[in-house]
Tab-separated table of C-alpha atoms and ligand atoms in Angstrom:
chain	number	residue	atom	x	y	z
A	255	MET	CA	-13.369	14.410	10.505
A	256	ALA	CA	-13.296	13.680	6.583
A	257	GLU	CA	-16.303	11.168	5.970
A	258	PRO	CA	-15.118	7.667	5.169
A	259	GLN	CA	-13.856	7.820	0.971
A	260	LYS	CA	-14.685	4.383	-0.130
A	261	ASN	CA	-16.069	4.369	-3.316
A	262	ALA	CA	-15.557	3.442	-6.743
A	263	GLU	CA	-14.670	6.990	-7.998
A	264	ASN	CA	-11.658	6.442	-6.267
A	265	GLY	CA	-11.125	3.002	-7.320
A	266	ILE	CA	-8.215	2.860	-9.381
A	267	HIS	CA	-7.582	0.651	-12.623
A	268	ILE	CA	-4.107	-0.189	-15.014
A	269	ARG	CA	-5.097	-1.735	-18.106
A	270	ASN	CA	-2.580	-3.293	-20.437
A	271	LEU	CA	0.043	-0.526	-19.587
A	272	TYR	CA	3.788	-0.537	-21.008
A	273	LYS	CA	6.119	1.760	-20.644
A	274	ILE	CA	9.461	1.635	-22.142
A	275	PHE	CA	12.429	4.316	-21.730
A	276	GLY	CA	14.158	5.109	-24.551
A	277	HIS	CA	13.966	7.623	-27.817
A	278	GLY	CA	10.634	6.205	-30.451
A	279	ALA	CA	9.464	4.034	-27.619
A	280	ALA	CA	6.446	3.204	-28.961
A	281	GLY	CA	7.283	1.688	-31.910
A	282	TYR	CA	8.772	-0.946	-29.750
A	283	VAL	CA	5.697	-1.973	-27.755
A	284	ASP	CA	4.692	-5.092	-30.583
A	285	MET	CA	8.289	-6.373	-30.176
A	286	VAL	CA	7.636	-6.630	-25.837
A	287	LYS	CA	3.854	-8.092	-26.661
A	288	LYS	CA	5.314	-10.705	-29.009
A	289	GLY	CA	7.922	-11.616	-26.155
A	290	MET	CA	11.015	-10.167	-26.641
A	291	THR	CA	12.210	-10.066	-23.233
A	292	LYS	CA	14.019	-7.108	-20.868
A	293	ALA	CA	17.654	-7.626	-21.570
A	294	GLU	CA	16.785	-8.230	-25.016
A	295	LEU	CA	15.545	-5.195	-25.801
A	296	ASN	CA	18.265	-4.003	-24.015
A	297	GLU	CA	21.387	-5.718	-25.672
A	298	LYS	CA	19.695	-5.259	-29.216
A	299	HIS	CA	18.058	-1.582	-29.082
A	300	GLY	CA	19.469	-0.377	-25.940
A	301	HIS	CA	15.928	0.583	-24.545
A	302	VAL	CA	14.356	-0.058	-20.824
A	303	LEU	CA	11.271	-2.433	-20.426
A	304	GLY	CA	10.085	0.138	-17.866
A	305	LEU	CA	7.192	-1.696	-17.473
A	306	LYS	CA	4.946	-4.490	-19.412
A	307	ASP	CA	1.544	-5.282	-19.357
A	308	ILE	CA	0.220	-4.272	-16.076
A	309	ASN	CA	-2.923	-5.014	-15.228
A	310	ILE	CA	-4.170	-4.020	-11.724
A	311	ASP	CA	-7.334	-2.758	-9.999
A	312	MET	CA	-7.009	-0.908	-6.867
A	313	PRO	CA	-10.609	-1.128	-5.000
A	314	GLY	CA	-11.581	2.567	-3.854
A	315	GLY	CA	-10.920	2.936	0.039
A	316	ASP	CA	-8.012	-0.213	0.427
A	317	ILE	CA	-4.440	-0.328	0.906
A	318	PHE	CA	-3.271	-1.555	-2.154
A	319	VAL	CA	0.609	-2.614	-2.224
A	320	ILE	CA	2.776	-3.308	-4.763
A	321	MET	CA	6.160	-4.865	-3.409
A	322	GLY	CA	9.178	-5.895	-6.064
A	323	LEU	CA	13.114	-5.615	-5.892
A	324	SER	CA	14.911	-2.576	-7.069
A	325	GLY	CA	14.732	-1.968	-10.103
A	326	SER	CA	11.420	-3.964	-10.330
A	327	GLY	CA	9.602	-0.843	-11.992
A	328	LYS	CA	7.645	0.266	-8.858
A	329	SER	CA	8.369	3.836	-8.625
A	330	THR	CA	7.678	3.379	-12.376
A	331	LEU	CA	4.442	2.539	-11.934
A	332	ILE	CA	3.318	4.498	-9.115
A	333	ARG	CA	4.387	7.843	-10.804
A	334	HIS	CA	1.840	7.113	-13.799
A	335	ILE	CA	-0.989	6.756	-11.682
A	336	ASN	CA	-0.782	10.618	-11.423
A	337	ARG	CA	1.001	11.158	-14.648
A	338	LEU	CA	4.375	12.150	-13.375
A	339	ILE	CA	5.194	9.466	-16.411
A	340	ASP	CA	3.139	8.975	-19.563
A	341	PRO	CA	2.546	5.465	-20.514
A	342	THR	CA	4.016	4.207	-23.893
A	343	ALA	CA	0.674	2.353	-24.221
A	344	GLY	CA	-2.301	1.728	-22.024
A	345	GLU	CA	-4.759	3.153	-19.786
A	346	VAL	CA	-4.561	4.702	-16.165
A	347	LEU	CA	-8.342	5.269	-15.091
A	348	VAL	CA	-9.488	6.646	-12.152
A	349	GLY	CA	-12.897	6.105	-11.135
A	350	ASP	CA	-14.353	6.516	-14.867
A	351	ALA	CA	-11.452	9.262	-16.055
A	352	ASP	CA	-8.371	8.381	-18.004
A	353	VAL	CA	-5.379	10.397	-16.378
A	354	VAL	CA	-3.777	9.519	-19.616
A	355	LYS	CA	-5.854	11.665	-21.840
A	356	MET	CA	-6.178	14.264	-19.399
A	357	ASN	CA	-6.216	18.131	-20.579
A	358	PRO	CA	-2.840	20.142	-18.236
A	359	ARG	CA	-5.671	21.734	-16.312
A	360	GLU	CA	-7.306	18.578	-15.592
A	361	LEU	CA	-4.261	17.132	-15.004
A	362	ARG	CA	-3.412	19.560	-12.646
A	363	ASP	CA	-6.701	19.742	-10.883
A	364	PHE	CA	-6.402	15.875	-10.247
A	365	ARG	CA	-3.137	15.816	-8.945
A	366	ARG	CA	-4.222	18.695	-6.603
A	367	HIS	CA	-7.502	17.610	-5.192
A	368	LYS	CA	-7.418	14.158	-5.735
A	369	THR	CA	-3.974	12.877	-4.730
A	370	ALA	CA	-1.281	13.404	-2.261
A	371	MET	CA	2.357	12.079	-2.403
A	372	VAL	CA	3.799	10.791	0.999
A	373	PHE	CA	8.380	10.978	0.482
A	374	GLN	CA	10.806	8.271	0.910
A	375	LYS	CA	12.619	11.341	2.163
A	376	PHE	CA	10.500	13.207	3.683
A	377	ALA	CA	10.789	16.215	1.690
A	378	LEU	CA	10.064	19.018	4.447
A	379	LEU	CA	10.585	22.650	4.150
A	380	PRO	CA	13.801	22.999	5.866
A	381	HIS	CA	12.733	26.591	6.778
A	382	ARG	CA	9.158	25.851	7.851
A	383	ASN	CA	8.291	24.495	11.084
A	384	VAL	CA	6.262	21.645	11.696
A	385	LEU	CA	2.622	23.646	11.221
A	386	GLU	CA	3.880	25.400	8.682
A	387	ASN	CA	5.058	22.587	6.842
A	388	THR	CA	1.705	20.867	7.148
A	389	VAL	CA	-0.497	23.870	5.850
A	390	TYR	CA	1.508	23.984	2.556
A	391	GLY	CA	-0.669	22.093	0.452
A	392	LEU	CA	-3.563	24.538	1.542
A	393	GLU	CA	-1.638	27.530	0.787
A	394	VAL	CA	-0.631	26.450	-2.270
A	395	GLN	CA	-4.540	26.036	-2.828
A	396	GLY	CA	-5.591	29.424	-1.659
A	397	VAL	CA	-7.343	28.154	1.180
A	398	PRO	CA	-8.245	30.344	4.132
A	399	ARG	CA	-5.876	30.522	6.560
A	400	ALA	CA	-8.045	29.304	9.625
A	401	ARG	CA	-9.086	26.452	7.463
A	402	GLN	CA	-5.615	25.641	6.596
A	403	VAL	CA	-4.243	25.872	10.454
A	404	GLU	CA	-7.767	24.057	11.588
A	405	SER	CA	-7.010	20.939	9.211
A	406	ALA	CA	-3.323	21.207	9.671
A	407	MET	CA	-3.499	20.900	13.925
A	408	ARG	CA	-6.644	17.636	13.759
A	409	TRP	CA	-4.337	15.366	11.634
A	410	ILE	CA	-1.095	16.927	13.568
A	411	GLU	CA	-2.714	15.579	16.527
A	412	ARG	CA	-3.994	12.730	15.121
A	413	VAL	CA	-0.133	11.639	14.241
A	414	GLY	CA	0.920	11.872	17.344
A	415	LEU	CA	2.681	15.375	17.028
A	416	LYS	CA	0.586	17.768	19.340
A	417	GLY	CA	3.137	20.057	21.034
A	418	PHE	CA	5.757	19.867	18.145
A	419	GLU	CA	3.359	22.750	15.340
A	420	GLN	CA	6.754	25.030	16.333
A	421	LYS	CA	9.570	22.601	15.482
A	422	TYR	CA	11.583	22.758	12.725
A	423	PRO	CA	12.697	19.480	10.815
A	424	ASN	CA	15.891	19.370	12.091
A	425	GLN	CA	15.185	19.160	15.631
A	426	LEU	CA	12.986	16.240	14.861
A	427	SER	CA	13.843	12.592	13.869
A	428	GLY	CA	13.330	10.351	10.891
A	429	GLY	CA	10.067	8.627	12.588
A	430	MET	CA	9.095	11.872	13.527
A	431	GLN	CA	9.973	13.306	10.081
A	432	GLN	CA	7.949	11.077	8.507
A	433	ARG	CA	4.500	11.969	10.549
A	434	VAL	CA	4.983	15.322	9.689
A	435	GLY	CA	5.594	13.543	5.948
A	436	LEU	CA	1.967	11.887	6.955
A	437	ALA	CA	0.032	14.790	8.373
A	438	ARG	CA	0.869	17.076	5.546
A	439	ALA	CA	-0.678	14.618	2.657
A	440	LEU	CA	-3.609	13.943	4.734
A	441	THR	CA	-4.014	17.616	5.160
A	442	ASN	CA	-4.728	18.152	1.518
A	443	ASP	CA	-7.847	15.397	2.052
A	444	ALA	CA	-7.132	14.171	-1.091
A	445	PRO	CA	-8.750	10.260	-1.841
A	446	ILE	CA	-5.965	8.957	-3.039
A	447	LEU	CA	-2.666	8.715	-1.327
A	448	LEU	CA	0.251	7.831	-2.583
A	449	MET	CA	3.488	6.280	-0.721
A	450	ASP	CA	6.663	4.895	-2.419
A	451	GLU	CA	8.936	3.395	-0.119
A	452	ALA	CA	7.550	6.006	2.798
A	453	PHE	CA	8.682	4.265	5.668
A	454	SER	CA	11.682	2.226	4.096
A	455	ALA	CA	14.238	5.110	5.533
A	456	LEU	CA	12.702	4.320	8.993
A	457	ASP	CA	14.875	1.884	11.425
A	458	PRO	CA	13.065	-1.394	11.910
A	459	LEU	CA	10.840	-0.367	15.386
A	460	ILE	CA	9.802	3.282	13.937
A	461	ARG	CA	8.964	1.799	10.962
A	462	MET	CA	6.915	-0.674	12.995
A	463	ASP	CA	5.385	2.098	14.803
A	464	MET	CA	4.141	3.801	11.424
A	465	GLN	CA	3.049	0.953	9.809
A	466	SER	CA	0.303	1.185	12.764
A	467	VAL	CA	-0.608	4.536	12.334
A	468	LEU	CA	-1.209	4.047	8.954
A	469	LEU	CA	-3.222	1.469	9.558
A	470	ASP	CA	-4.986	2.690	12.515
A	471	LEU	CA	-5.636	5.811	10.745
A	472	GLN	CA	-6.925	4.027	7.215
A	473	LYS	CA	-10.122	2.545	9.884
A	474	GLU	CA	-11.113	6.372	9.787
A	475	ILE	CA	-10.015	7.560	6.518
A	476	LYS	CA	-10.834	4.808	4.327
A	477	LYS	CA	-8.682	6.255	1.548
A	478	THR	CA	-7.033	4.461	-1.846
A	479	ILE	CA	-3.469	4.083	-0.417
A	480	VAL	CA	-1.014	2.923	-2.905
A	481	PHE	CA	1.848	1.690	-1.206
A	482	ILE	CA	5.254	0.818	-2.153
A	483	THR	CA	7.480	-1.019	-0.404
A	484	HIS	CA	10.391	-3.960	-1.071
A	485	ASP	CA	10.205	-5.487	2.571
A	486	LEU	CA	7.657	-8.076	1.818
A	487	ASP	CA	6.490	-8.441	5.905
A	488	GLU	CA	5.534	-4.824	5.357
A	489	ALA	CA	3.803	-5.378	1.983
A	490	LEU	CA	1.765	-8.249	3.790
A	491	ARG	CA	1.136	-6.252	6.920
A	492	LEU	CA	-0.166	-3.237	5.165
A	493	GLY	CA	-1.808	-4.349	1.772
A	494	ASP	CA	-5.429	-5.562	1.838
A	495	ARG	CA	-4.324	-6.610	-1.841
A	496	VAL	CA	-0.456	-6.903	-2.864
A	497	ALA	CA	1.506	-6.689	-6.923
A	498	ILE	CA	4.405	-8.335	-6.820
A	499	LEU	CA	6.769	-7.214	-9.706
A	500	ARG	CA	9.581	-8.468	-11.802
A	501	ASP	CA	11.400	-7.010	-14.066
A	502	GLY	CA	8.702	-4.620	-14.637
A	503	GLU	CA	6.014	-7.277	-14.523
A	504	VAL	CA	3.233	-8.215	-12.289
A	505	ILE	CA	3.809	-11.839	-11.224
A	506	GLN	CA	1.558	-12.189	-8.577
A	507	GLN	CA	-1.340	-10.403	-7.592
A	508	GLY	CA	-3.655	-10.817	-4.413
A	509	THR	CA	-4.317	-10.695	-1.224
A	510	ALA	CA	-1.417	-11.398	1.597
A	511	GLN	CA	-2.931	-14.580	2.499
A	512	ASP	CA	-2.951	-15.792	-1.467
A	513	ILE	CA	0.255	-14.731	-1.867
A	514	VAL	CA	1.019	-16.731	1.199
A	515	LEU	CA	-0.878	-19.974	0.695
A	516	ASN	CA	-0.298	-20.082	-3.165
A	517	PRO	CA	2.967	-18.409	-4.228
A	518	ALA	CA	2.589	-18.142	-8.013
A	519	ASP	CA	6.737	-19.725	-9.076
A	520	GLY	CA	9.667	-20.078	-7.269
A	521	TYR	CA	10.774	-16.838	-7.390
A	522	ILE	CA	7.860	-16.175	-4.514
A	523	ALA	CA	7.920	-18.802	-2.498
A	524	ASN	CA	11.328	-18.191	-2.160
A	525	PHE	CA	9.954	-14.645	-0.836
A	526	VAL	CA	7.226	-15.632	1.488
A	527	LYS	CA	9.998	-18.820	3.052
A	528	GLU	CA	10.503	-16.022	5.732
A	529	VAL	CA	7.107	-14.852	6.326
A	530	ASN	CA	5.950	-14.695	9.761
A	531	ARG	CA	2.894	-16.675	8.943
A	532	GLY	CA	0.851	-16.341	12.279
A	533	ARG	CA	0.300	-13.127	11.260
A	534	VAL	CA	-0.935	-13.458	7.811
A	535	ILE	CA	-2.851	-16.762	7.680
A	536	ARG	CA	-6.693	-16.630	8.703
A	537	LEU	CA	-8.487	-19.415	10.788
A	538	ASP	CA	-10.603	-20.252	7.575
A	539	ALA	CA	-7.926	-21.247	5.318
A	540	VAL	CA	-6.962	-23.997	7.545
A	541	MET	CA	-9.598	-24.547	9.910
A	542	ALA	CA	-11.183	-28.315	10.175
A	543	PRO	CA	-14.924	-29.743	9.818
A	544	ILE	CA	-17.228	-29.380	12.431
A	545	ASN	CA	-17.891	-32.884	14.626
A	546	ALA	CA	-21.012	-34.154	14.198
A	547	GLY	CA	-22.396	-34.293	17.755
A	548	ALA	CA	-19.264	-32.473	19.737
A	549	GLN	CA	-20.202	-29.437	21.820
A	550	PRO	CA	-18.577	-26.447	20.668
A	551	ALA	CA	-15.693	-24.853	22.535
A	552	SER	CA	-15.957	-22.397	25.013
A	553	VAL	CA	-13.459	-20.285	22.942
A	554	ARG	CA	-14.696	-18.509	19.818
A	555	ALA	CA	-12.959	-16.812	17.355
A	556	HIS	CA	-14.219	-14.958	13.779
A	557	ALA	CA	-12.710	-16.771	10.851
A	558	ASP	CA	-10.636	-13.758	9.466
A	559	THR	CA	-8.968	-13.845	13.280
A	560	THR	CA	-4.858	-14.369	12.078
A	561	LEU	CA	-3.615	-17.811	13.518
A	562	ASP	CA	-1.144	-15.363	16.209
A	563	GLU	CA	-4.336	-13.961	17.650
A	564	ALA	CA	-6.017	-17.140	17.900
A	565	ALA	CA	-3.119	-18.746	19.570
A	566	THR	CA	-2.732	-15.505	21.994
A	567	MET	CA	-6.659	-16.359	22.741
A	568	LEU	CA	-6.473	-19.473	23.552
A	569	THR	CA	-3.053	-19.515	25.719
A	570	LYS	CA	-5.063	-16.508	27.551
A	571	ALA	CA	-8.256	-18.510	28.393
A	572	GLY	CA	-6.230	-21.818	29.205
A	573	GLN	CA	-7.852	-23.645	26.665
A	574	THR	CA	-6.403	-25.568	23.555
A	575	GLU	CA	-9.540	-25.819	21.118
A	576	LEU	CA	-11.343	-23.105	19.455
A	577	SER	CA	-14.579	-22.718	17.647
A	578	VAL	CA	-14.162	-21.015	14.489
A	579	VAL	CA	-17.411	-18.868	13.389
A	580	ASN	CA	-18.597	-16.422	10.979
A	581	GLY	CA	-20.381	-13.260	10.970
A	582	ASN	CA	-23.600	-14.331	12.244
A	583	GLY	CA	-22.399	-16.485	14.850
A	584	GLU	CA	-22.419	-19.564	13.706
A	585	GLN	CA	-19.700	-22.403	13.963
A	586	ILE	CA	-18.396	-22.811	10.660
A	587	GLY	CA	-14.988	-25.135	11.992
A	588	ARG	CA	-13.090	-25.760	14.606
A	589	LEU	CA	-9.214	-25.548	15.286
A	590	ASP	CA	-7.089	-27.117	18.249
A	591	LEU	CA	-3.448	-25.431	19.175
A	592	GLN	CA	-1.676	-28.038	17.772
A	593	ARG	CA	-3.187	-27.678	14.320
A	594	ILE	CA	-2.661	-23.277	14.873
A	595	ILE	CA	1.068	-24.270	15.614
A	596	SER	CA	1.687	-26.490	13.200
A	597	ALA	CA	0.063	-24.005	10.196
A	598	MET	CA	2.263	-21.583	11.136
A	599	VAL	CA	5.600	-23.458	10.415
A	600	THR	CA	4.497	-25.480	7.792
A	601	PRO	CA	2.891	-24.592	4.165
A	602	ALA	CA	-0.455	-24.992	5.043
A	603	ALA	CA	-1.088	-26.627	0.914
A	604	GLY	CA	-1.539	-30.854	1.122
A	605	ASN	CA	-2.720	-30.894	5.132
B	1485	LIG	N1	14.313	7.734	-17.088
B	1485	LIG	C1	14.059	6.616	-17.183
B	1485	LIG	N2	15.207	6.314	-18.333
B	1485	LIG	C2	15.474	4.778	-18.483
B	1485	LIG	N3	15.579	4.104	-17.499
B	1485	LIG	C3	14.826	4.026	-16.773
B	1485	LIG	C4	14.335	5.489	-15.785
B	1485	LIG	N4	13.354	5.570	-15.110
B	1485	LIG	C5	13.693	4.276	-14.871
B	1485	LIG	N5	14.005	3.483	-15.522
B	1485	LIG	C6	14.912	1.587	-15.685
B	1485	LIG	O1	13.496	1.116	-15.200
B	1485	LIG	C7	13.126	0.240	-14.201
B	1485	LIG	C8	12.385	0.180	-13.378
B	1485	LIG	O2	12.644	1.328	-12.568
B	1485	LIG	P1	11.818	1.768	-11.120
B	1485	LIG	O3	12.785	3.185	-10.388
B	1485	LIG	O4	10.774	1.925	-11.127
B	1485	LIG	O5	12.288	0.582	-9.744
B	1485	LIG	P2	11.967	0.632	-8.730
B	1485	LIG	O6	11.378	-0.496	-8.293
B	1485	LIG	O7	11.148	2.012	-8.336
B	1485	LIG	O8	13.286	0.369	-7.656
B	1485	LIG	P3	14.143	0.676	-6.574
B	1485	LIG	O9	13.365	0.020	-5.246
B	1485	LIG	O10	15.426	0.538	-6.633
B	1485	LIG	O11	13.501	2.266	-5.901
B	1485	LIG	C9	15.199	0.098	-14.087
B	1485	LIG	O12	15.348	-0.420	-14.943
B	1485	LIG	C10	15.035	1.662	-14.231
B	1485	LIG	O13	16.642	1.470	-14.143
B	1486	LIG	MG1	11.471	3.458	-6.077
């Protein structure tokens, strides 16, 4: 099994990044810095503001989700990470290396060894079977055949496709094709995984399955995963941290819980209205203080437990109150079922 790769070397840091599409784009950065909007830039100069002053830190080994509606700049942003797009201004640092300053050879090595991509439309080679699609990246790198196959077989099995090695893409469902896409990316053994709407073409239930596969895999692979989606539920489920883009700007970034509990503006508040809060909010955000002198409850739950999980624990135990404990098992708060349920349905702010 690959060594966990949670480290600073694979963290991604985006600094003051601007992208303007159009002739002589660099000449327009100052205007945008001075406040010209995307609409004005387009009307007055016919240029498209793709990204404006993006500053994001993606810790190595975490899943970082970029969320936004169509045209908000998600693909433009992720394509800067492996420099499929050159910025108009700004820095893209991976560890200490600035991707923007790499020469062609450095860039080729970086793309090949540091990053792997999973695409929305799967992008499998139709004339190659599952195994041959999965080894493709290693084959290009000139890795010996035995090692290609050994590595590919491990990931094919890990994504649940054992027995399908000889099938061709047109013999597989969309969900299975995307499992091949994932196995192929993992076989490359790159520490950074770039996923642009990778699950968006899948039916809802298959999509949830793939999210589970990814979360499960991530516990062992600990890659830096940049995951793009326009689906807030998917963003909140997958992301250790989430950035929300609108018109090329980051309007909020934080944990799923930060965003649901403290939406930065009405636009985001409107989005999070429909979110399943029970799956996002954790006990320490809504717990009550310990009652002096009261007996701790028999049901104990870690502060990181979600409201949904806590409600299930209580129901299974036939209890209505639980003790919230920290990593050392010390009680730090309490919650009863009533409070859990109200936090699921109403904004917790002001409770
Ligand atoms: N090559 C290009 N030339 C001109 N404008 C572009 C180019 N690529 C993207 N844009 C514009 O930049 C903005 C951001 O586009 P981008 O494709 O990054 O959005 P997105 O969030 O990925 O959208 P979607 O959800 O539809 O994939 C849009 O206004 C788009 O029209
Ligand atoms: Mg896109």
